[in-house]
Amino acid sequence: MTSTAQAPQPGAGTAHPEHLGHVIFIAAAAAMGGFLFGYDSSVINGAVEAIRDRYNVGPAALAQVIAIALIGCAIGAATAGRIADRIGRIRCMQIASVLFTISAVGSALPFALWDLAFWRIVGGFAIGMASVIGPAYIAEVAPAAYRGRLGSFQQAAIVIGIAISQLVNWGLLNAAGGNQRGQLMGLEAWQVMLGVMVIPAVLYGMLSFAIPESPRFLLSVGKRERAKEILAEVEGKGVDLDARVGEIEHAMRSEHKSTFKDLLGGGFFFKPIVWVGIGLSVFQQFVGINVAFYYSSTLWQSVGVDPTQSFFYSFTTSIINIVGTVIAMIFVDRIGRKPLALIGSAGMVVGLALEAWAFSYDLVDGKLPATQGWVALIAAHVFVLFFALSWGVVVWVFLGEMFPNRIRAAALGVAASAQWIANWAITASFPSLASWNLSATYIIYTVFAALSIPFVLKFVKETKGKALEEMG
């Protein structure tokens, strides 16, 4: 599936819809998939310790149950484009909604550990679909004059989904008396945490019936009149609809369908630019960011923090994540992608190094000494802030801009796959590494954050202010 990301044609870039609120509603409804992406990715944080206790599993088996959703993510992301090109973007959203709902119910009512793992794969597949469909649909429907701002809805929805999941988990834990296995509505608290996602999943499905199909897809299946109606709805009746339809059809005919073979060449198998994209994806994950969202409550409890407080700290971290994302959106076009990435890397090195130092101290009565405890807490928030205001947003901007037109789609697919694999590696390895040596684990993340600085300086080229056609 491809988006209409080419330079706007005359008339398209100046289109201003009469009902901007309606266009915002359409983009926000599509971005609900991003909300579920964030929510589902993070909600497991509230259930880790309860799953460990209920099924009496060690760190390695526990890690596989947590990380296995990423296998579904990779499959969903890899297949979503073809599914959407065959049956439409809206139908794809509806399938994701159903899978999200089924996964939430199944995860809340597991009868064995393998059963829970299966439902997490199903939810992961839906996440993968949502991660592809939302941005592509918004890009295809949004008027060119508003495309950048409306496109940011997806990332904003993801970080809001993470924050809301942590807030809901904290509220449910309090209702259960601070016990993840406490009784709530006839279930254990952690089961309710996983089951609550039914609500936004169903809402996502309902919203998908209230928004129009992508004009680009409609034209691909010969529905020109319906495509014109939607273009008039989102770009304004003053636009020459026949000309716009002609522009989109011309762009679709002239597009080069990039393949994996196009990425080969040069040394070391792939073209150098593809390796740069893979490097950006791997560094983004190897700094350990998803430990903060999958395992933060477990991490704080392991150093003596009360479970209810640990959930609250997970929520405050997710609020910092939102703040950092907003900062990145404000500055990414002002100071550039590369400077922002370097600022973020430097800040992450400081935050991670301080965490590693704090965790190197022995526990006293099951807790970190007071000074080290506060340093660890503040440093964790510093790390998340600097990640969010830089690599969390900048990597996706780079990946969307840095590749030459003729290999962009295929190269982006490979880079995104590398990101899911790196995410899985960090998620699956953390419990065992933390059991071995928590401080050393954070030293490893610090080293990767430090190595990202020379990588960006030497290999990454600034893309700010350059047309996509200039990338080579």
Short mmCIF file of C-alpha atoms in Angstrom, two decimals:
data_model
loop_
_atom_site.label_atom_id
_atom_site.label_comp_id
_atom_site.label_asym_id
_atom_site.label_seq_id
_atom_site.Cartn_x
_atom_site.Cartn_y
_atom_site.Cartn_z
CA MET A 1 0.00 0.00 0.00
CA THR A 2 1.33 3.40 -0.90
CA SER A 3 0.33 6.89 0.19
CA THR A 4 -0.07 10.07 -1.79
CA ALA A 5 3.14 11.55 -0.50
CA GLN A 6 4.35 12.97 -3.81
CA ALA A 7 4.64 16.72 -4.24
CA PRO A 8 1.15 18.29 -4.43
CA GLN A 9 -0.11 19.22 -7.87
CA PRO A 10 -1.48 22.66 -8.71
CA GLY A 11 -4.70 23.18 -6.87
CA ALA A 12 -4.11 20.38 -4.39
CA GLY A 13 -1.69 22.15 -2.10
CA THR A 14 -3.96 25.15 -1.66
CA ALA A 15 -7.15 23.20 -1.03
CA HIS A 16 -8.87 24.28 2.15
CA PRO A 17 -11.96 22.28 3.16
CA GLU A 18 -15.05 24.24 4.12
CA HIS A 19 -15.59 21.94 7.06
CA LEU A 20 -12.14 21.55 8.59
CA GLY A 21 -13.68 20.10 11.75
CA HIS A 22 -15.02 17.18 9.72
CA VAL A 23 -11.58 16.50 8.23
CA ILE A 24 -10.06 16.61 11.72
CA PHE A 25 -12.70 14.11 12.88
CA ILE A 26 -11.81 11.76 10.00
CA ALA A 27 -8.09 11.92 10.84
CA ALA A 28 -8.74 11.51 14.57
CA ALA A 29 -10.98 8.46 13.95
CA ALA A 30 -8.27 6.84 11.82
CA ALA A 31 -5.67 7.69 14.48
CA MET A 32 -7.74 5.71 17.00
CA GLY A 33 -5.78 2.75 15.65
CA GLY A 34 -2.66 4.50 16.94
CA PHE A 35 -4.33 4.88 20.35
CA LEU A 36 -4.95 1.13 20.43
CA PHE A 37 -1.37 0.58 19.24
CA GLY A 38 -0.07 2.53 22.26
CA TYR A 39 -2.61 1.10 24.68
CA ASP A 40 -2.05 -2.54 23.76
CA SER A 41 1.74 -2.11 23.67
CA SER A 42 1.81 -0.75 27.22
CA VAL A 43 -1.11 -2.34 29.08
CA ILE A 44 0.86 -5.56 29.69
CA ASN A 45 3.06 -3.52 32.06
CA GLY A 46 0.34 -3.84 34.69
CA ALA A 47 0.11 -7.61 34.45
CA VAL A 48 3.74 -8.79 34.35
CA GLU A 49 4.18 -9.58 38.04
CA ALA A 50 0.74 -11.17 38.34
CA ILE A 51 1.41 -13.42 35.33
CA ARG A 52 4.78 -14.40 36.84
CA ASP A 53 3.05 -15.31 40.13
CA ARG A 54 -0.06 -17.00 38.74
CA TYR A 55 1.77 -19.28 36.31
CA ASN A 56 4.97 -19.59 38.39
CA VAL A 57 7.27 -18.88 35.44
CA GLY A 58 10.90 -17.82 35.34
CA PRO A 59 12.22 -14.67 33.65
CA ALA A 60 12.93 -16.35 30.29
CA ALA A 61 9.43 -17.80 29.85
CA LEU A 62 7.84 -14.60 31.14
CA ALA A 63 9.82 -12.55 28.61
CA GLN A 64 8.60 -14.71 25.74
CA VAL A 65 4.95 -14.20 26.73
CA ILE A 66 5.50 -10.42 26.88
CA ALA A 67 7.56 -10.24 23.68
CA ILE A 68 5.58 -12.71 21.59
CA ALA A 69 3.07 -10.00 20.63
CA LEU A 70 5.87 -8.45 18.56
CA ILE A 71 5.84 -11.48 16.25
CA GLY A 72 2.20 -10.72 15.51
CA CYS A 73 3.15 -7.05 15.02
CA ALA A 74 5.73 -7.92 12.39
CA ILE A 75 3.30 -10.18 10.49
CA GLY A 76 0.49 -7.60 10.70
CA ALA A 77 2.71 -4.78 9.48
CA ALA A 78 4.09 -6.90 6.63
CA THR A 79 0.66 -7.94 5.34
CA ALA A 80 -1.50 -4.89 6.07
CA GLY A 81 -0.59 -3.05 2.87
CA ARG A 82 -1.61 -5.89 0.58
CA ILE A 83 -4.80 -6.53 2.53
CA ALA A 84 -5.73 -2.82 2.34
CA ASP A 85 -5.02 -2.67 -1.38
CA ARG A 86 -7.30 -5.67 -1.91
CA ILE A 87 -10.29 -4.88 0.34
CA GLY A 88 -9.85 -1.20 1.25
CA ARG A 89 -8.51 0.85 4.12
CA ILE A 90 -11.78 0.99 6.07
CA ARG A 91 -12.31 -2.78 5.94
CA CYS A 92 -8.73 -3.19 7.15
CA MET A 93 -9.47 -0.94 10.15
CA GLN A 94 -12.58 -2.98 10.92
CA ILE A 95 -10.59 -6.24 10.83
CA ALA A 96 -8.04 -4.71 13.21
CA SER A 97 -10.86 -3.60 15.51
CA VAL A 98 -12.30 -7.13 15.65
CA LEU A 99 -8.87 -8.63 16.32
CA PHE A 100 -8.19 -6.06 19.06
CA THR A 101 -11.53 -6.95 20.68
CA ILE A 102 -10.99 -10.72 20.46
CA SER A 103 -7.45 -10.34 21.83
CA ALA A 104 -8.66 -8.25 24.78
CA VAL A 105 -11.32 -10.82 25.73
CA GLY A 106 -8.97 -13.77 25.25
CA SER A 107 -6.14 -12.13 27.22
CA ALA A 108 -8.52 -11.33 30.09
CA LEU A 109 -9.81 -14.93 30.30
CA PRO A 110 -6.81 -17.21 29.67
CA PHE A 111 -6.87 -20.78 30.94
CA ALA A 112 -3.13 -21.40 30.47
CA LEU A 113 0.08 -19.52 29.72
CA TRP A 114 0.21 -20.66 26.08
CA ASP A 115 -3.38 -19.47 25.67
CA LEU A 116 -2.42 -15.99 26.89
CA ALA A 117 0.57 -15.99 24.52
CA PHE A 118 -1.71 -16.86 21.57
CA TRP A 119 -4.09 -13.96 22.28
CA ARG A 120 -1.11 -11.63 22.54
CA ILE A 121 -0.04 -12.69 19.04
CA VAL A 122 -3.56 -11.90 17.79
CA GLY A 123 -3.40 -8.46 19.43
CA GLY A 124 0.08 -7.96 17.99
CA PHE A 125 -1.20 -8.66 14.48
CA ALA A 126 -3.82 -5.94 14.99
CA ILE A 127 -1.12 -3.54 16.25
CA GLY A 128 0.95 -4.21 13.14
CA MET A 129 -2.04 -3.50 10.90
CA ALA A 130 -2.90 -0.30 12.79
CA SER A 131 0.70 0.93 12.59
CA VAL A 132 0.52 0.81 8.78
CA ILE A 133 -3.11 1.61 7.97
CA GLY A 134 -3.57 4.73 10.13
CA PRO A 135 -0.73 6.88 8.71
CA ALA A 136 -1.35 5.73 5.14
CA TYR A 137 -5.08 6.45 5.29
CA ILE A 138 -4.56 9.90 6.84
CA ALA A 139 -1.97 10.76 4.16
CA GLU A 140 -4.38 9.70 1.42
CA VAL A 141 -7.43 11.55 2.77
CA ALA A 142 -5.91 14.71 4.27
CA PRO A 143 -5.76 17.86 2.09
CA ALA A 144 -2.14 18.68 1.23
CA ALA A 145 -2.33 21.98 3.14
CA TYR A 146 -3.03 20.08 6.37
CA ARG A 147 -1.30 16.74 5.73
CA GLY A 148 1.65 17.26 8.08
CA ARG A 149 -0.43 18.36 11.04
CA LEU A 150 -3.08 15.70 10.54
CA GLY A 151 -0.38 13.06 10.04
CA SER A 152 0.99 13.86 13.50
CA PHE A 153 -2.30 12.62 14.99
CA GLN A 154 -1.04 9.02 14.73
CA GLN A 155 2.04 9.55 16.90
CA ALA A 156 0.07 11.71 19.33
CA ALA A 157 -2.56 8.97 19.62
CA ILE A 158 0.10 6.34 20.34
CA VAL A 159 1.64 8.23 23.26
CA ILE A 160 -1.82 9.14 24.62
CA GLY A 161 -2.76 5.44 24.41
CA ILE A 162 0.33 4.55 26.45
CA ALA A 163 -0.53 7.17 29.08
CA ILE A 164 -4.21 6.18 29.36
CA SER A 165 -3.32 2.50 29.74
CA GLN A 166 -1.01 3.33 32.64
CA LEU A 167 -3.64 5.57 34.26
CA VAL A 168 -6.32 2.87 33.94
CA ASN A 169 -3.93 0.24 35.33
CA TRP A 170 -3.13 2.47 38.30
CA GLY A 171 -6.83 3.10 38.99
CA LEU A 172 -7.69 -0.61 38.80
CA LEU A 173 -4.78 -1.53 41.06
CA ASN A 174 -6.01 0.96 43.67
CA ALA A 175 -9.51 -0.50 43.37
CA ALA A 176 -8.03 -3.95 44.01
CA GLY A 177 -6.27 -2.79 47.17
CA GLY A 178 -2.83 -2.55 45.58
CA ASN A 179 -2.76 -6.23 44.60
CA GLN A 180 -2.45 -7.17 40.92
CA ARG A 181 -4.16 -10.47 41.74
CA GLY A 182 -6.83 -8.84 43.90
CA GLN A 183 -10.46 -9.48 42.97
CA LEU A 184 -12.33 -7.06 40.68
CA MET A 185 -15.66 -7.88 39.03
CA GLY A 186 -15.10 -11.59 39.62
CA LEU A 187 -11.66 -11.58 37.99
CA GLU A 188 -8.13 -10.82 39.12
CA ALA A 189 -7.14 -7.16 38.69
CA TRP A 190 -4.58 -7.89 35.95
CA GLN A 191 -7.24 -9.69 33.89
CA VAL A 192 -9.50 -6.64 34.07
CA MET A 193 -6.57 -4.45 32.99
CA LEU A 194 -6.14 -6.51 29.82
CA GLY A 195 -9.89 -6.79 29.23
CA VAL A 196 -10.59 -3.05 29.43
CA MET A 197 -9.15 -2.65 25.92
CA VAL A 198 -12.45 -4.00 24.62
CA ILE A 199 -13.90 -0.49 25.08
CA PRO A 200 -11.53 1.48 22.80
CA ALA A 201 -11.37 -1.49 20.38
CA VAL A 202 -15.14 -1.43 19.87
CA LEU A 203 -15.10 2.38 19.62
CA TYR A 204 -12.45 2.14 16.88
CA GLY A 205 -14.69 -0.24 14.94
CA MET A 206 -17.72 2.04 15.33
CA LEU A 207 -15.76 5.10 14.17
CA SER A 208 -14.59 3.22 11.07
CA PHE A 209 -18.23 3.15 9.90
CA ALA A 210 -18.43 6.95 10.24
CA ILE A 211 -15.51 7.87 7.97
CA PRO A 212 -15.16 7.59 4.18
CA GLU A 213 -13.00 5.23 2.19
CA SER A 214 -9.75 6.60 0.75
CA PRO A 215 -10.28 8.26 -2.67
CA ARG A 216 -7.09 6.58 -3.85
CA PHE A 217 -8.46 3.11 -3.11
CA LEU A 218 -11.81 3.97 -4.69
CA LEU A 219 -10.06 5.05 -7.89
CA SER A 220 -8.03 1.84 -7.87
CA VAL A 221 -11.29 -0.17 -8.02
CA GLY A 222 -12.99 2.10 -10.57
CA LYS A 223 -15.35 4.05 -8.28
CA ARG A 224 -14.59 7.50 -9.72
CA GLU A 225 -17.83 9.25 -8.73
CA ARG A 226 -17.59 8.17 -5.11
CA ALA A 227 -13.94 9.26 -5.07
CA LYS A 228 -14.99 12.70 -6.34
CA GLU A 229 -17.62 13.01 -3.61
CA ILE A 230 -15.03 12.31 -0.91
CA LEU A 231 -12.47 14.66 -2.47
CA ALA A 232 -15.11 17.43 -2.44
CA GLU A 233 -15.84 16.56 1.19
CA VAL A 234 -12.22 16.79 2.39
CA GLU A 235 -10.61 19.28 -0.03
CA GLY A 236 -13.53 21.62 -0.68
CA LYS A 237 -16.01 22.05 -3.50
CA GLY A 238 -13.87 24.78 -5.08
CA VAL A 239 -11.27 22.25 -6.18
CA ASP A 240 -11.36 21.01 -9.80
CA LEU A 241 -12.40 17.46 -8.98
CA ASP A 242 -11.76 16.06 -12.47
CA ALA A 243 -8.24 17.50 -12.36
CA ARG A 244 -7.61 16.06 -8.90
CA VAL A 245 -8.83 12.64 -9.96
CA GLY A 246 -6.58 12.85 -13.00
CA GLU A 247 -3.59 13.79 -10.84
CA ILE A 248 -4.12 10.85 -8.49
CA GLU A 249 -4.63 8.39 -11.34
CA HIS A 250 -1.51 9.68 -13.12
CA ALA A 251 0.52 9.31 -9.92
CA MET A 252 -0.77 5.76 -9.43
CA ARG A 253 0.15 4.78 -13.00
CA SER A 254 3.63 6.29 -12.82
CA GLU A 255 4.58 4.87 -9.42
CA HIS A 256 7.47 2.46 -9.30
CA LYS A 257 6.58 -0.56 -7.17
CA SER A 258 9.83 -1.05 -5.29
CA THR A 259 10.86 -4.61 -4.49
CA PHE A 260 13.39 -6.25 -2.22
CA LYS A 261 15.71 -6.71 -5.22
CA ASP A 262 15.91 -2.91 -5.61
CA LEU A 263 17.61 -2.69 -2.20
CA LEU A 264 20.51 -4.95 -3.15
CA GLY A 265 23.83 -3.60 -4.36
CA GLY A 266 27.00 -2.05 -3.08
CA GLY A 267 28.86 -3.74 -0.26
CA PHE A 268 27.47 -5.90 2.54
CA PHE A 269 24.37 -7.08 0.68
CA PHE A 270 22.17 -3.92 0.95
CA LYS A 271 22.77 -0.46 -0.47
CA PRO A 272 24.48 1.82 2.12
CA ILE A 273 21.37 4.02 2.54
CA VAL A 274 19.34 0.94 3.52
CA TRP A 275 21.89 0.06 6.21
CA VAL A 276 21.57 3.60 7.57
CA GLY A 277 17.81 3.11 7.86
CA ILE A 278 18.31 -0.25 9.59
CA GLY A 279 20.84 1.38 11.94
CA LEU A 280 18.40 4.12 12.92
CA SER A 281 15.73 1.53 13.67
CA VAL A 282 18.06 -0.68 15.73
CA PHE A 283 19.53 2.19 17.77
CA GLN A 284 16.02 3.47 18.49
CA GLN A 285 15.21 0.17 20.21
CA PHE A 286 18.60 -0.84 21.67
CA VAL A 287 18.61 2.12 24.07
CA GLY A 288 15.97 0.12 25.94
CA ILE A 289 12.99 2.44 25.53
CA ASN A 290 10.40 -0.32 25.58
CA VAL A 291 11.66 -1.53 28.94
CA ALA A 292 10.16 1.72 30.24
CA PHE A 293 6.74 0.81 28.82
CA TYR A 294 6.61 -2.99 29.13
CA TYR A 295 8.41 -3.50 32.45
CA SER A 296 8.52 -0.21 34.36
CA SER A 297 6.21 -1.30 37.19
CA THR A 298 8.19 -4.53 37.56
CA LEU A 299 11.44 -2.56 37.50
CA TRP A 300 10.36 -0.23 40.31
CA GLN A 301 8.98 -3.10 42.39
CA SER A 302 12.29 -4.95 42.00
CA VAL A 303 14.07 -2.09 43.80
CA GLY A 304 11.52 -1.87 46.61
CA VAL A 305 8.88 0.57 45.35
CA ASP A 306 5.32 -0.14 46.52
CA PRO A 307 3.20 -1.69 43.68
CA THR A 308 0.67 1.16 43.69
CA GLN A 309 3.46 3.75 43.56
CA SER A 310 5.22 1.80 40.81
CA PHE A 311 2.07 2.00 38.69
CA PHE A 312 1.82 5.73 39.38
CA TYR A 313 5.45 6.24 38.29
CA SER A 314 4.66 4.32 35.08
CA PHE A 315 1.85 6.81 34.46
CA THR A 316 4.04 9.86 35.13
CA THR A 317 6.66 8.45 32.75
CA SER A 318 4.02 8.16 30.03
CA ILE A 319 2.99 11.80 30.61
CA ILE A 320 6.64 12.80 30.13
CA ASN A 321 6.53 10.75 26.91
CA ILE A 322 3.63 12.90 25.66
CA VAL A 323 5.43 16.13 26.61
CA GLY A 324 8.56 15.03 24.76
CA THR A 325 6.57 14.04 21.68
CA VAL A 326 4.93 17.47 21.55
CA ILE A 327 8.36 19.12 21.85
CA ALA A 328 9.62 17.01 18.93
CA MET A 329 6.63 17.94 16.77
CA ILE A 330 7.29 21.63 17.45
CA PHE A 331 11.03 21.56 16.74
CA VAL A 332 11.58 18.82 14.14
CA ASP A 333 10.95 21.25 11.25
CA ARG A 334 12.62 24.21 12.99
CA ILE A 335 16.02 22.94 14.06
CA GLY A 336 16.16 19.83 11.89
CA ARG A 337 16.11 16.08 12.36
CA LYS A 338 19.84 15.48 12.87
CA PRO A 339 20.43 18.09 15.63
CA LEU A 340 17.34 16.82 17.47
CA ALA A 341 18.63 13.23 17.28
CA LEU A 342 22.03 14.29 18.67
CA ILE A 343 20.44 16.28 21.51
CA GLY A 344 18.28 13.27 22.36
CA SER A 345 21.21 10.85 22.30
CA ALA A 346 23.23 13.03 24.69
CA GLY A 347 20.30 13.34 27.08
CA MET A 348 19.64 9.59 26.97
CA VAL A 349 23.28 8.82 27.79
CA VAL A 350 23.02 10.97 30.93
CA GLY A 351 19.67 9.47 32.02
CA LEU A 352 20.69 5.85 31.40
CA ALA A 353 24.12 6.26 33.02
CA LEU A 354 22.53 7.68 36.15
CA GLU A 355 20.06 4.78 36.26
CA ALA A 356 22.94 2.31 35.90
CA TRP A 357 24.77 4.05 38.77
CA ALA A 358 21.71 4.03 41.03
CA PHE A 359 20.92 0.36 40.36
CA SER A 360 24.52 -0.63 41.18
CA TYR A 361 23.83 -0.11 44.91
CA ASP A 362 22.71 -2.98 47.12
CA LEU A 363 19.15 -2.92 48.42
CA VAL A 364 18.65 -2.02 52.09
CA ASP A 365 15.59 -3.71 53.62
CA GLY A 366 14.47 -4.55 50.08
CA LYS A 367 14.79 -0.98 48.82
CA LEU A 368 17.37 1.21 47.12
CA PRO A 369 19.00 3.76 49.47
CA ALA A 370 16.96 7.00 49.44
CA THR A 371 19.42 9.03 47.35
CA GLN A 372 19.87 6.32 44.74
CA GLY A 373 16.12 5.71 44.62
CA TRP A 374 15.38 9.34 43.79
CA VAL A 375 18.21 9.48 41.26
CA ALA A 376 16.87 6.36 39.53
CA LEU A 377 13.35 7.78 39.39
CA ILE A 378 14.38 11.20 38.05
CA ALA A 379 16.89 9.68 35.61
CA ALA A 380 14.21 7.35 34.19
CA HIS A 381 12.01 10.36 33.45
CA VAL A 382 14.96 12.24 31.92
CA PHE A 383 15.70 9.27 29.66
CA VAL A 384 12.09 9.00 28.44
CA LEU A 385 11.87 12.78 27.89
CA PHE A 386 15.00 12.92 25.73
CA PHE A 387 13.96 9.81 23.79
CA ALA A 388 10.49 11.21 23.11
CA LEU A 389 11.70 14.64 21.98
CA SER A 390 14.16 13.06 19.57
CA TRP A 391 14.43 9.43 18.47
CA GLY A 392 10.79 8.61 19.18
CA VAL A 393 9.65 10.96 16.39
CA VAL A 394 12.80 11.72 14.37
CA VAL A 395 13.48 8.14 13.30
CA TRP A 396 10.07 7.86 11.65
CA VAL A 397 10.55 11.23 9.95
CA PHE A 398 13.97 10.13 8.67
CA LEU A 399 12.65 6.79 7.41
CA GLY A 400 9.84 8.54 5.53
CA GLU A 401 12.21 11.01 3.86
CA MET A 402 15.73 9.61 3.48
CA PHE A 403 15.27 6.94 0.82
CA PRO A 404 15.24 7.62 -2.96
CA ASN A 405 11.74 7.48 -4.45
CA ARG A 406 12.26 4.26 -6.38
CA ILE A 407 13.22 2.21 -3.29
CA ARG A 408 11.31 4.12 -0.57
CA ALA A 409 8.49 1.65 0.07
CA ALA A 410 10.68 -1.47 0.12
CA ALA A 411 13.44 0.21 2.16
CA LEU A 412 10.93 1.50 4.69
CA GLY A 413 9.54 -2.02 5.01
CA VAL A 414 12.98 -3.49 5.74
CA ALA A 415 13.82 -0.73 8.25
CA ALA A 416 10.47 -1.17 10.01
CA SER A 417 11.02 -4.94 10.18
CA ALA A 418 14.44 -4.33 11.72
CA GLN A 419 12.72 -2.17 14.32
CA TRP A 420 10.23 -4.90 15.30
CA ILE A 421 13.08 -7.45 15.54
CA ALA A 422 15.20 -5.12 17.69
CA ASN A 423 12.14 -4.38 19.85
CA TRP A 424 11.63 -8.12 20.33
CA ALA A 425 15.31 -8.64 21.24
CA ILE A 426 15.20 -5.99 23.97
CA THR A 427 11.78 -7.04 25.29
CA ALA A 428 12.65 -10.75 25.38
CA SER A 429 16.07 -10.26 26.98
CA PHE A 430 15.31 -7.74 29.74
CA PRO A 431 13.91 -10.05 32.47
CA SER A 432 16.89 -12.42 32.21
CA LEU A 433 19.41 -9.56 32.00
CA ALA A 434 17.80 -7.77 34.95
CA SER A 435 17.92 -10.98 37.02
CA TRP A 436 21.62 -11.28 36.15
CA ASN A 437 22.65 -7.66 36.84
CA LEU A 438 20.25 -4.71 36.57
CA SER A 439 23.02 -2.10 36.63
CA ALA A 440 25.00 -3.85 33.88
CA THR A 441 21.84 -4.05 31.78
CA TYR A 442 21.50 -0.28 31.93
CA ILE A 443 25.20 0.11 31.12
CA ILE A 444 24.52 -1.83 27.90
CA TYR A 445 21.67 0.55 27.01
CA THR A 446 23.93 3.52 27.85
CA VAL A 447 26.61 2.22 25.47
CA PHE A 448 24.11 1.98 22.62
CA ALA A 449 22.86 5.52 23.33
CA ALA A 450 26.47 6.75 23.23
CA LEU A 451 27.23 4.87 20.01
CA SER A 452 24.22 6.47 18.34
CA ILE A 453 26.01 9.84 18.44
CA PRO A 454 28.93 8.96 16.10
CA PHE A 455 26.52 6.94 13.97
CA VAL A 456 24.32 9.98 13.36
CA LEU A 457 27.30 12.31 12.87
CA LYS A 458 29.00 10.06 10.30
CA PHE A 459 26.24 8.28 8.40
CA VAL A 460 22.95 10.21 8.70
CA LYS A 461 22.27 13.13 6.36
CA GLU A 462 19.91 15.96 7.26
CA THR A 463 16.61 15.80 5.33
CA LYS A 464 15.03 19.01 6.61
CA GLY A 465 13.81 21.28 3.81
CA LYS A 466 14.67 18.83 1.01
CA ALA A 467 12.15 17.56 -1.52
CA LEU A 468 11.66 13.79 -1.55
CA GLU A 469 12.91 13.83 -5.15
CA GLU A 470 16.33 15.10 -3.95
CA MET A 471 17.05 11.98 -1.91
CA GLY A 472 19.59 9.75 -3.57
#
